[in-house]
mmCIF file of C-alpha atoms in Angstrom:
data_model
loop_
_atom_site.group_PDB
_atom_site.id
_atom_site.type_symbol
_atom_site.label_atom_id
_atom_site.label_comp_id
_atom_site.label_asym_id
_atom_site.label_seq_id
_atom_site.Cartn_x
_atom_site.Cartn_y
_atom_site.Cartn_z
ATOM 1 C CA MET K 25 0.383 0.283 0.223
ATOM 2 C CA ASN K 26 1.246 3.752 -0.787
ATOM 3 C CA ASN K 27 1.924 5.965 1.908
ATOM 4 C CA PRO K 28 -0.497 8.806 0.954
ATOM 5 C CA THR K 29 0.571 12.067 -0.473
ATOM 6 C CA THR K 30 1.373 14.516 2.295
ATOM 7 C CA ILE K 31 0.616 18.390 1.744
ATOM 8 C CA ASP K 32 2.061 21.265 4.137
ATOM 9 C CA VAL K 33 -1.183 23.071 4.243
ATOM 10 C CA ASP K 34 0.409 26.364 5.791
ATOM 11 C CA LYS K 35 2.425 27.149 3.121
ATOM 12 C CA LEU K 36 -0.606 26.994 0.900
ATOM 13 C CA VAL K 37 -2.334 28.749 3.399
ATOM 14 C CA ALA K 38 -0.567 31.070 5.751
ATOM 15 C CA PRO K 39 -1.896 31.092 9.661
ATOM 16 C CA ALA K 40 -3.446 34.668 10.240
ATOM 17 C CA SER K 41 -1.038 34.844 12.951
ATOM 18 C CA SER K 42 2.157 32.952 14.426
ATOM 19 C CA PHE K 43 0.533 32.392 17.920
ATOM 20 C CA PRO K 44 -2.698 31.726 18.717
ATOM 21 C CA LEU K 45 -5.511 33.684 19.232
ATOM 22 C CA LYS K 46 -8.125 34.898 22.461
ATOM 23 C CA PRO K 47 -11.562 34.306 21.408
ATOM 24 C CA LEU K 48 -12.917 37.080 20.125
ATOM 25 C CA PRO K 49 -16.285 38.406 22.370
ATOM 26 C CA THR K 50 -19.128 37.311 20.761
ATOM 27 C CA PHE K 51 -22.640 38.023 21.894
ATOM 28 C CA ALA K 52 -26.023 36.531 20.883
ATOM 29 C CA MET K 53 -28.002 38.373 18.128
ATOM 30 C CA LYS K 54 -24.996 40.391 16.936
ATOM 31 C CA ASP K 55 -22.863 37.455 14.448
ATOM 32 C CA GLY K 56 -23.504 39.705 11.521
ATOM 33 C CA TYR K 57 -20.953 42.206 13.069
ATOM 34 C CA PHE K 58 -18.527 39.711 13.323
ATOM 35 C CA ASN K 59 -15.149 40.891 12.467
ATOM 36 C CA HIS K 60 -15.458 40.424 8.372
ATOM 37 C CA THR K 61 -12.005 38.222 6.735
ATOM 38 C CA ASP K 62 -11.001 39.334 3.236
ATOM 39 C CA GLU K 63 -9.093 35.695 2.562
ATOM 40 C CA CYS K 64 -10.024 34.482 -0.506
ATOM 41 C CA PRO K 65 -7.937 31.861 -2.458
ATOM 42 C CA GLU K 66 -7.844 31.636 -6.400
ATOM 43 C CA GLY K 67 -10.781 29.616 -7.535
ATOM 44 C CA CYS K 68 -13.003 30.260 -4.343
ATOM 45 C CA GLN K 69 -16.420 31.910 -5.774
ATOM 46 C CA VAL K 70 -17.393 34.342 -3.731
ATOM 47 C CA ILE K 71 -21.368 35.539 -3.617
ATOM 48 C CA SER K 72 -21.509 38.782 -1.719
ATOM 49 C CA ASP K 73 -24.985 39.852 -1.609
ATOM 50 C CA LEU K 74 -26.483 37.327 0.846
ATOM 51 C CA ASP K 75 -26.795 37.741 4.187
ATOM 52 C CA GLU K 76 -29.851 36.731 5.637
ATOM 53 C CA ASP K 77 -31.564 33.749 6.345
ATOM 54 C CA ASP K 78 -34.925 34.103 4.372
ATOM 55 C CA PHE K 79 -35.222 30.245 4.598
ATOM 56 C CA GLY K 80 -37.133 31.078 8.232
ATOM 57 C CA TYR K 81 -36.058 30.481 11.151
ATOM 58 C CA GLU K 82 -34.386 27.789 13.113
ATOM 59 C CA VAL K 83 -36.960 25.704 14.987
ATOM 60 C CA ASP K 84 -36.899 24.023 18.860
ATOM 61 C CA ILE K 85 -39.497 21.246 19.079
ATOM 62 C CA LYS K 86 -40.653 20.286 22.914
ATOM 63 C CA GLU K 87 -43.110 17.275 23.862
ATOM 64 C CA MET K 88 -45.481 18.280 26.535
ATOM 65 C CA THR K 89 -48.239 17.336 28.903
ATOM 66 C CA TYR K 90 -51.122 19.457 28.551
ATOM 67 C CA ALA K 91 -53.639 17.968 30.752
ATOM 68 C CA THR K 92 -54.298 14.174 32.629
ATOM 69 C CA ARG K 93 -57.509 12.925 31.915
ATOM 70 C CA THR K 94 -59.827 10.008 34.046
ATOM 71 C CA LEU K 95 -62.005 7.915 31.025
ATOM 72 C CA ALA K 96 -65.142 6.071 31.489
ATOM 73 C CA ASP K 97 -63.525 3.001 32.380
ATOM 74 C CA GLY K 98 -61.560 4.473 35.896
ATOM 75 C CA SER K 99 -58.354 4.513 33.393
ATOM 76 C CA SER K 100 -56.195 7.818 32.901
ATOM 77 C CA ILE K 101 -54.087 9.071 29.599
ATOM 78 C CA ASP K 102 -52.279 11.894 29.825
ATOM 79 C CA LEU K 103 -52.426 14.062 26.638
ATOM 80 C CA PRO K 104 -49.612 15.700 24.770
ATOM 81 C CA LEU K 105 -48.860 18.291 23.263
ATOM 82 C CA TRP K 106 -46.075 19.537 20.210
ATOM 83 C CA VAL K 107 -44.260 22.823 20.669
ATOM 84 C CA PHE K 108 -42.565 23.995 17.709
ATOM 85 C CA GLU K 109 -40.733 27.290 18.342
ATOM 86 C CA PRO K 110 -38.507 29.670 16.499
ATOM 87 C CA GLY K 111 -35.476 30.003 17.543
ATOM 88 C CA PHE K 112 -33.813 33.006 18.552
ATOM 89 C CA ASP K 113 -30.162 32.078 17.813
ATOM 90 C CA ASN K 114 -28.295 34.244 14.761
ATOM 91 C CA ASN K 115 -31.386 36.331 14.000
ATOM 92 C CA PRO K 116 -31.140 39.897 14.127
ATOM 93 C CA GLU K 117 -33.057 41.982 16.751
ATOM 94 C CA GLU K 118 -35.461 43.861 14.673
ATOM 95 C CA LYS K 119 -36.718 40.559 13.612
ATOM 96 C CA LEU K 120 -38.011 39.395 17.230
ATOM 97 C CA PRO K 121 -41.513 40.172 17.272
ATOM 98 C CA GLU K 122 -42.771 42.636 20.175
ATOM 99 C CA GLY K 123 -44.555 40.880 22.915
ATOM 100 C CA GLY K 124 -43.633 37.582 21.861
ATOM 101 C CA TRP K 125 -44.529 34.602 19.140
ATOM 102 C CA PRO K 126 -47.927 34.852 18.181
ATOM 103 C CA VAL K 127 -49.311 30.979 18.705
ATOM 104 C CA ILE K 128 -51.056 28.867 16.189
ATOM 105 C CA VAL K 129 -52.617 26.090 18.266
ATOM 106 C CA PHE K 130 -52.586 23.603 15.754
ATOM 107 C CA VAL K 131 -55.141 19.874 15.336
ATOM 108 C CA ARG K 132 -54.388 17.198 13.691
ATOM 109 C CA GLY K 133 -57.498 15.423 11.854
ATOM 110 C CA SER K 134 -57.847 11.628 12.106
ATOM 111 C CA ALA K 135 -60.978 10.642 11.089
ATOM 112 C CA PHE K 136 -62.168 11.151 15.093
ATOM 113 C CA HIS K 137 -59.881 8.524 16.254
ATOM 114 C CA GLU K 138 -56.727 8.247 17.009
ATOM 115 C CA GLN K 139 -53.958 10.957 15.989
ATOM 116 C CA ASP K 140 -50.704 10.580 14.162
ATOM 117 C CA MET K 141 -48.985 13.300 15.282
ATOM 118 C CA LEU K 142 -45.752 12.527 13.082
ATOM 119 C CA LYS K 143 -47.893 12.978 9.988
ATOM 120 C CA TYR K 144 -48.188 16.808 9.790
ATOM 121 C CA SER K 145 -44.995 17.484 11.785
ATOM 122 C CA ASN K 146 -43.082 19.011 8.688
ATOM 123 C CA LEU K 147 -46.172 21.556 8.007
ATOM 124 C CA CYS K 148 -46.053 22.373 11.431
ATOM 125 C CA VAL K 149 -42.372 23.091 11.365
ATOM 126 C CA ARG K 150 -42.854 24.849 7.851
ATOM 127 C CA ILE K 151 -45.466 26.992 9.648
ATOM 128 C CA ALA K 152 -43.159 27.911 13.394
ATOM 129 C CA GLU K 153 -40.272 28.771 10.839
ATOM 130 C CA GLN K 154 -42.294 31.675 9.358
ATOM 131 C CA GLY K 155 -42.297 33.020 13.088
ATOM 132 C CA TYR K 156 -45.283 31.189 15.231
ATOM 133 C CA VAL K 157 -44.539 29.489 17.919
ATOM 134 C CA VAL K 158 -46.922 25.837 16.948
ATOM 135 C CA ALA K 159 -48.707 23.967 19.976
ATOM 136 C CA SER K 160 -50.118 20.362 17.516
ATOM 137 C CA VAL K 161 -52.219 18.438 19.981
ATOM 138 C CA LYS K 162 -53.813 15.299 20.308
ATOM 139 C CA TYR K 163 -57.134 14.866 21.329
ATOM 140 C CA ARG K 164 -58.836 12.248 22.990
ATOM 141 C CA HIS K 165 -59.812 10.471 20.346
ATOM 142 C CA SER K 166 -63.431 8.810 19.713
ATOM 143 C CA ASP K 167 -62.774 5.372 20.385
ATOM 144 C CA ILE K 168 -62.366 6.247 24.251
ATOM 145 C CA ALA K 169 -63.955 9.299 24.594
ATOM 146 C CA PRO K 170 -67.003 11.202 22.249
ATOM 147 C CA PHE K 171 -67.527 14.261 21.429
ATOM 148 C CA PRO K 172 -67.133 16.574 23.123
ATOM 149 C CA ALA K 173 -63.963 15.579 24.409
ATOM 150 C CA GLN K 174 -62.268 16.364 21.551
ATOM 151 C CA MET K 175 -62.830 20.444 21.330
ATOM 152 C CA GLN K 176 -62.935 20.533 25.354
ATOM 153 C CA ASP K 177 -58.986 18.967 24.925
ATOM 154 C CA CYS K 178 -58.083 21.606 22.434
ATOM 155 C CA LYS K 179 -59.234 24.488 24.541
ATOM 156 C CA THR K 180 -57.536 23.379 27.259
ATOM 157 C CA ALA K 181 -54.254 22.480 24.993
ATOM 158 C CA VAL K 182 -54.889 26.766 24.735
ATOM 159 C CA ARG K 183 -55.647 27.845 28.320
ATOM 160 C CA PHE K 184 -52.290 25.229 28.771
ATOM 161 C CA ILE K 185 -50.567 27.590 25.776
ATOM 162 C CA ARG K 186 -51.502 30.817 27.240
ATOM 163 C CA LYS K 187 -50.973 30.087 30.928
ATOM 164 C CA ASN K 188 -47.365 28.905 30.146
ATOM 165 C CA ALA K 189 -46.518 31.890 27.406
ATOM 166 C CA LYS K 190 -43.473 32.822 28.633
ATOM 167 C CA LEU K 191 -42.103 29.757 28.326
ATOM 168 C CA PHE K 192 -42.078 29.679 24.386
ATOM 169 C CA HIS K 193 -41.385 33.232 24.093
ATOM 170 C CA ALA K 194 -44.855 33.265 22.796
ATOM 171 C CA ASN K 195 -47.431 36.231 23.061
ATOM 172 C CA ASP K 196 -50.675 35.332 24.905
ATOM 173 C CA GLU K 197 -52.943 37.751 23.500
ATOM 174 C CA ARG K 198 -51.899 36.163 19.789
ATOM 175 C CA ILE K 199 -53.615 32.737 19.611
ATOM 176 C CA ALA K 200 -55.357 31.187 16.439
ATOM 177 C CA LEU K 201 -56.746 27.935 15.568
ATOM 178 C CA TRP K 202 -56.262 25.564 12.690
ATOM 179 C CA GLY K 203 -57.233 22.776 11.809
ATOM 180 C CA ASP K 204 -57.746 19.804 9.159
ATOM 181 C CA SER K 205 -60.821 17.569 8.308
ATOM 182 C CA SER K 206 -61.882 16.181 12.283
ATOM 183 C CA GLY K 207 -59.247 18.747 13.579
ATOM 184 C CA GLY K 208 -61.279 21.665 11.722
ATOM 185 C CA HIS K 209 -64.535 20.523 12.775
ATOM 186 C CA THR K 210 -62.755 20.447 16.557
ATOM 187 C CA VAL K 211 -61.168 23.935 16.264
ATOM 188 C CA LEU K 212 -64.812 25.500 14.926
ATOM 189 C CA MET K 213 -65.985 24.268 17.933
ATOM 190 C CA ALA K 214 -63.390 25.337 20.688
ATOM 191 C CA GLY K 215 -63.394 28.637 18.690
ATOM 192 C CA PHE K 216 -66.966 29.137 18.564
ATOM 193 C CA THR K 217 -67.276 28.561 22.879
ATOM 194 C CA GLY K 218 -64.434 29.638 23.849
ATOM 195 C CA ASP K 219 -65.131 30.398 27.598
ATOM 196 C CA HIS K 220 -68.421 28.811 27.585
ATOM 197 C CA LYS K 221 -70.031 25.740 27.618
ATOM 198 C CA PRO K 222 -69.332 22.363 26.732
ATOM 199 C CA ASP K 223 -66.091 22.523 28.810
ATOM 200 C CA THR K 224 -63.353 21.412 31.505
ATOM 201 C CA ASP K 225 -62.293 22.319 34.777
ATOM 202 C CA GLU K 226 -58.591 22.792 33.785
ATOM 203 C CA TYR K 227 -56.691 26.369 33.810
ATOM 204 C CA GLN K 228 -60.471 27.876 35.071
ATOM 205 C CA GLY K 229 -59.108 31.318 35.360
ATOM 206 C CA VAL K 230 -57.226 31.583 32.186
ATOM 207 C CA SER K 231 -59.604 31.915 28.486
ATOM 208 C CA ALA K 232 -59.464 29.905 25.468
ATOM 209 C CA GLN K 233 -60.603 32.406 23.812
ATOM 210 C CA VAL K 234 -58.658 33.002 19.894
ATOM 211 C CA LYS K 235 -57.904 35.815 17.404
ATOM 212 C CA ALA K 236 -59.045 33.042 14.884
ATOM 213 C CA ILE K 237 -59.519 30.854 12.890
ATOM 214 C CA VAL K 238 -58.831 28.350 10.283
ATOM 215 C CA ASP K 239 -60.613 25.125 8.987
ATOM 216 C CA TRP K 240 -59.224 23.205 6.299
ATOM 217 C CA TYR K 241 -62.458 21.189 5.121
ATOM 218 C CA GLY K 242 -64.148 20.149 7.956
ATOM 219 C CA PRO K 243 -67.371 18.835 8.575
ATOM 220 C CA THR K 244 -70.093 20.552 9.991
ATOM 221 C CA ASP K 245 -73.139 18.673 9.846
ATOM 222 C CA PHE K 246 -73.091 15.375 9.634
ATOM 223 C CA ALA K 247 -76.578 14.375 9.153
ATOM 224 C CA LYS K 248 -75.858 16.444 5.344
ATOM 225 C CA MET K 249 -72.953 14.347 4.896
ATOM 226 C CA ASN K 250 -74.761 11.191 2.706
ATOM 227 C CA TYR K 251 -76.745 13.175 0.925
ATOM 228 C CA TYR K 252 -73.470 15.074 -1.576
ATOM 229 C CA PRO K 253 -71.138 12.620 -3.171
ATOM 230 C CA SER K 254 -68.366 11.067 -1.049
ATOM 231 C CA SER K 255 -65.829 7.788 -0.973
ATOM 232 C CA GLN K 256 -67.088 7.062 2.411
ATOM 233 C CA ASN K 257 -70.747 6.218 4.522
ATOM 234 C CA HIS K 258 -71.071 9.297 6.795
ATOM 235 C CA SER K 259 -74.407 8.192 8.690
ATOM 236 C CA ASP K 260 -73.623 4.521 9.891
ATOM 237 C CA ALA K 261 -73.041 3.452 13.812
ATOM 238 C CA GLU K 262 -69.314 2.604 12.043
ATOM 239 C CA SER K 263 -68.931 5.888 10.417
ATOM 240 C CA PRO K 264 -66.690 8.263 12.407
ATOM 241 C CA GLU K 265 -69.181 10.577 12.410
ATOM 242 C CA GLY K 266 -70.816 7.652 14.117
ATOM 243 C CA PHE K 267 -68.241 7.247 16.608
ATOM 244 C CA GLU K 268 -68.150 11.206 17.247
ATOM 245 C CA ILE K 269 -71.306 11.163 18.691
ATOM 246 C CA GLY K 270 -71.425 7.736 20.436
ATOM 247 C CA HIS K 271 -71.102 5.227 18.471
ATOM 248 C CA VAL K 272 -74.380 5.790 16.881
ATOM 249 C CA ASN K 273 -76.182 6.056 13.860
ATOM 250 C CA VAL K 274 -75.944 9.585 12.588
ATOM 251 C CA LEU K 275 -79.749 9.692 11.108
ATOM 252 C CA GLU K 276 -81.466 7.981 13.987
ATOM 253 C CA ASN K 277 -79.849 10.728 16.014
ATOM 254 C CA LEU K 278 -80.242 13.919 15.115
ATOM 255 C CA ASP K 279 -80.680 16.033 18.516
ATOM 256 C CA ARG K 280 -76.332 14.449 19.425
ATOM 257 C CA ASN K 281 -75.795 15.341 15.385
ATOM 258 C CA ARG K 282 -77.316 18.841 16.242
ATOM 259 C CA LYS K 283 -75.254 19.633 19.511
ATOM 260 C CA ALA K 284 -72.260 17.665 17.983
ATOM 261 C CA SER K 285 -72.389 20.962 15.179
ATOM 262 C CA PRO K 286 -70.190 24.108 14.821
ATOM 263 C CA MET K 287 -73.220 25.815 13.389
ATOM 264 C CA SER K 288 -75.076 25.161 16.453
ATOM 265 C CA TYR K 289 -73.274 27.415 18.706
ATOM 266 C CA LEU K 290 -73.077 30.487 16.577
ATOM 267 C CA SER K 291 -75.380 33.123 17.164
ATOM 268 C CA ALA K 292 -75.942 37.217 15.912
ATOM 269 C CA ASP K 293 -75.079 38.309 19.808
ATOM 270 C CA ARG K 294 -72.507 36.649 20.480
ATOM 271 C CA PRO K 295 -68.940 37.597 19.026
ATOM 272 C CA THR K 296 -67.339 35.171 16.702
ATOM 273 C CA PRO K 297 -63.530 35.211 15.898
ATOM 274 C CA PRO K 298 -62.652 35.839 12.336
ATOM 275 C CA THR K 299 -62.483 31.906 10.162
ATOM 276 C CA LEU K 300 -60.852 31.655 7.243
ATOM 277 C CA ILE K 301 -62.247 28.253 5.830
ATOM 278 C CA MET K 302 -60.981 26.011 2.865
ATOM 279 C CA HIS K 303 -61.978 23.699 0.757
ATOM 280 C CA GLY K 304 -61.175 21.308 -2.270
ATOM 281 C CA GLY K 305 -63.679 21.195 -4.854
ATOM 282 C CA ARG K 306 -63.106 17.536 -5.298
ATOM 283 C CA ASP K 307 -62.871 16.337 -1.675
ATOM 284 C CA GLN K 308 -63.308 12.903 -1.700
ATOM 285 C CA LEU K 309 -64.291 12.594 2.136
ATOM 286 C CA VAL K 310 -65.811 15.177 3.280
ATOM 287 C CA PRO K 311 -68.249 17.359 1.149
ATOM 288 C CA PHE K 312 -67.611 20.435 -0.371
ATOM 289 C CA ASN K 313 -71.016 21.191 0.746
ATOM 290 C CA GLN K 314 -70.053 20.844 4.217
ATOM 291 C CA SER K 315 -68.177 24.414 4.472
ATOM 292 C CA CYS K 316 -70.864 26.037 2.233
ATOM 293 C CA ARG K 317 -73.269 25.268 4.736
ATOM 294 C CA LEU K 318 -70.870 26.634 7.814
ATOM 295 C CA TYR K 319 -69.868 30.132 5.157
ATOM 296 C CA GLU K 320 -73.917 30.979 4.343
ATOM 297 C CA THR K 321 -74.095 30.555 8.275
ATOM 298 C CA MET K 322 -71.461 32.796 8.720
ATOM 299 C CA LYS K 323 -72.623 35.259 6.461
ATOM 300 C CA ALA K 324 -76.262 35.444 7.382
ATOM 301 C CA LEU K 325 -75.283 36.138 11.316
ATOM 302 C CA GLY K 326 -73.129 38.785 9.840
ATOM 303 C CA LYS K 327 -69.996 37.400 10.531
ATOM 304 C CA ASP K 328 -66.033 37.632 9.535
ATOM 305 C CA VAL K 329 -65.664 34.765 7.619
ATOM 306 C CA THR K 330 -63.553 33.995 4.324
ATOM 307 C CA PHE K 331 -64.090 31.046 2.135
ATOM 308 C CA ILE K 332 -61.787 29.584 -0.637
ATOM 309 C CA LYS K 333 -62.057 27.238 -2.704
ATOM 310 C CA LEU K 334 -59.056 24.915 -4.332
ATOM 311 C CA ASP K 335 -60.734 24.113 -7.279
ATOM 312 C CA ASN K 336 -58.680 20.741 -8.108
ATOM 313 C CA ALA K 337 -57.863 19.764 -4.261
ATOM 314 C CA CYS K 338 -58.766 16.469 -2.855
ATOM 315 C CA HIS K 339 -58.846 15.868 1.378
ATOM 316 C CA ALA K 340 -55.645 17.280 2.509
ATOM 317 C CA CYS K 341 -53.504 16.771 -1.044
ATOM 318 C CA ARG K 342 -53.127 18.164 -4.580
ATOM 319 C CA GLY K 343 -52.679 21.988 -2.938
ATOM 320 C CA PHE K 344 -53.072 21.590 0.485
ATOM 321 C CA ARG K 345 -49.957 20.751 0.812
ATOM 322 C CA SER K 346 -48.373 23.442 -1.597
ATOM 323 C CA THR K 347 -46.242 27.088 -0.341
ATOM 324 C CA ARG K 348 -48.980 28.906 -2.141
ATOM 325 C CA ALA K 349 -52.293 27.326 0.175
ATOM 326 C CA VAL K 350 -49.545 28.001 3.401
ATOM 327 C CA GLY K 351 -49.237 31.385 2.134
ATOM 328 C CA ILE K 352 -52.829 31.968 1.639
ATOM 329 C CA VAL K 353 -53.397 30.701 5.964
ATOM 330 C CA LEU K 354 -50.176 32.908 6.920
ATOM 331 C CA ASP K 355 -51.647 36.208 5.137
ATOM 332 C CA TRP K 356 -54.565 36.153 6.381
ATOM 333 C CA LEU K 357 -53.083 35.376 9.931
ATOM 334 C CA SER K 358 -50.969 38.230 9.589
ATOM 335 C CA THR K 359 -53.735 41.033 9.868
ATOM 336 C CA ARG K 360 -55.638 39.144 12.491
ATOM 337 C CA VAL K 361 -53.179 37.614 14.662
#
């Protein structure tokens, strides 16, 4: 085996000093003021017009328990949330928002069954990169606790984040809800009811009110879903909606359906957070009409509501995972949270 070639690098790149240097003081947020070097070997390409990180903030992720619930069988369950927090390192001081980061409490859809929390973690990172604390909430699923457990858990999570806002460098007055599919239903229910019933006792004295709601293709009136084309039965006891109202047939339990409809909690004299609805024109699971029903109800009551149809999008795909769709939400939130 031949000996590797030894190169005397010091002859090619002379040291800057003939003796070891002491560290220079470098303060957080001041990295951009560190001494510039003019050193540049022949052949090295120089880009001199790029000095900002426009890709987004770095993101710190923490898992925390926000509540412990007792189930019908007497057992208990810890409910976690994952906090995605924009990082402070290497960011100019002027980019840090006064009063702390705005907050998005995000509820992942799951047909009301147990959520796969990791599937949307990349979306949470994308949102946090843009300067939001994102709290991704796991709720009690319908197999162990039917409605109103999910919306109650969402409101408890809002209170937990508000109570602990300083831990996340967050602004406790700038909180929004965002959910998709069954998570959309959950955030509508939580946002429309706020500090009113159905509620729980955890963190009472801390408000569950929010500044805005983003509903992505959430169901709003279970009893009407089977009247429109869908790839799924939405009425029988084994359906997601049947499980959600107590593992019963939806059409045979219209009173339960009414209580589980977000529209039932709207009134002209009760304030409602501004709401953004987005739904795909080719949604194969939640009929587009579900969002139409919500939109028309809110308009009739004089509510602040924006409705956007992604004409060729399906359920959670073919448009909703795009930078443009996420940008629409963030632009809308920027004027309301």
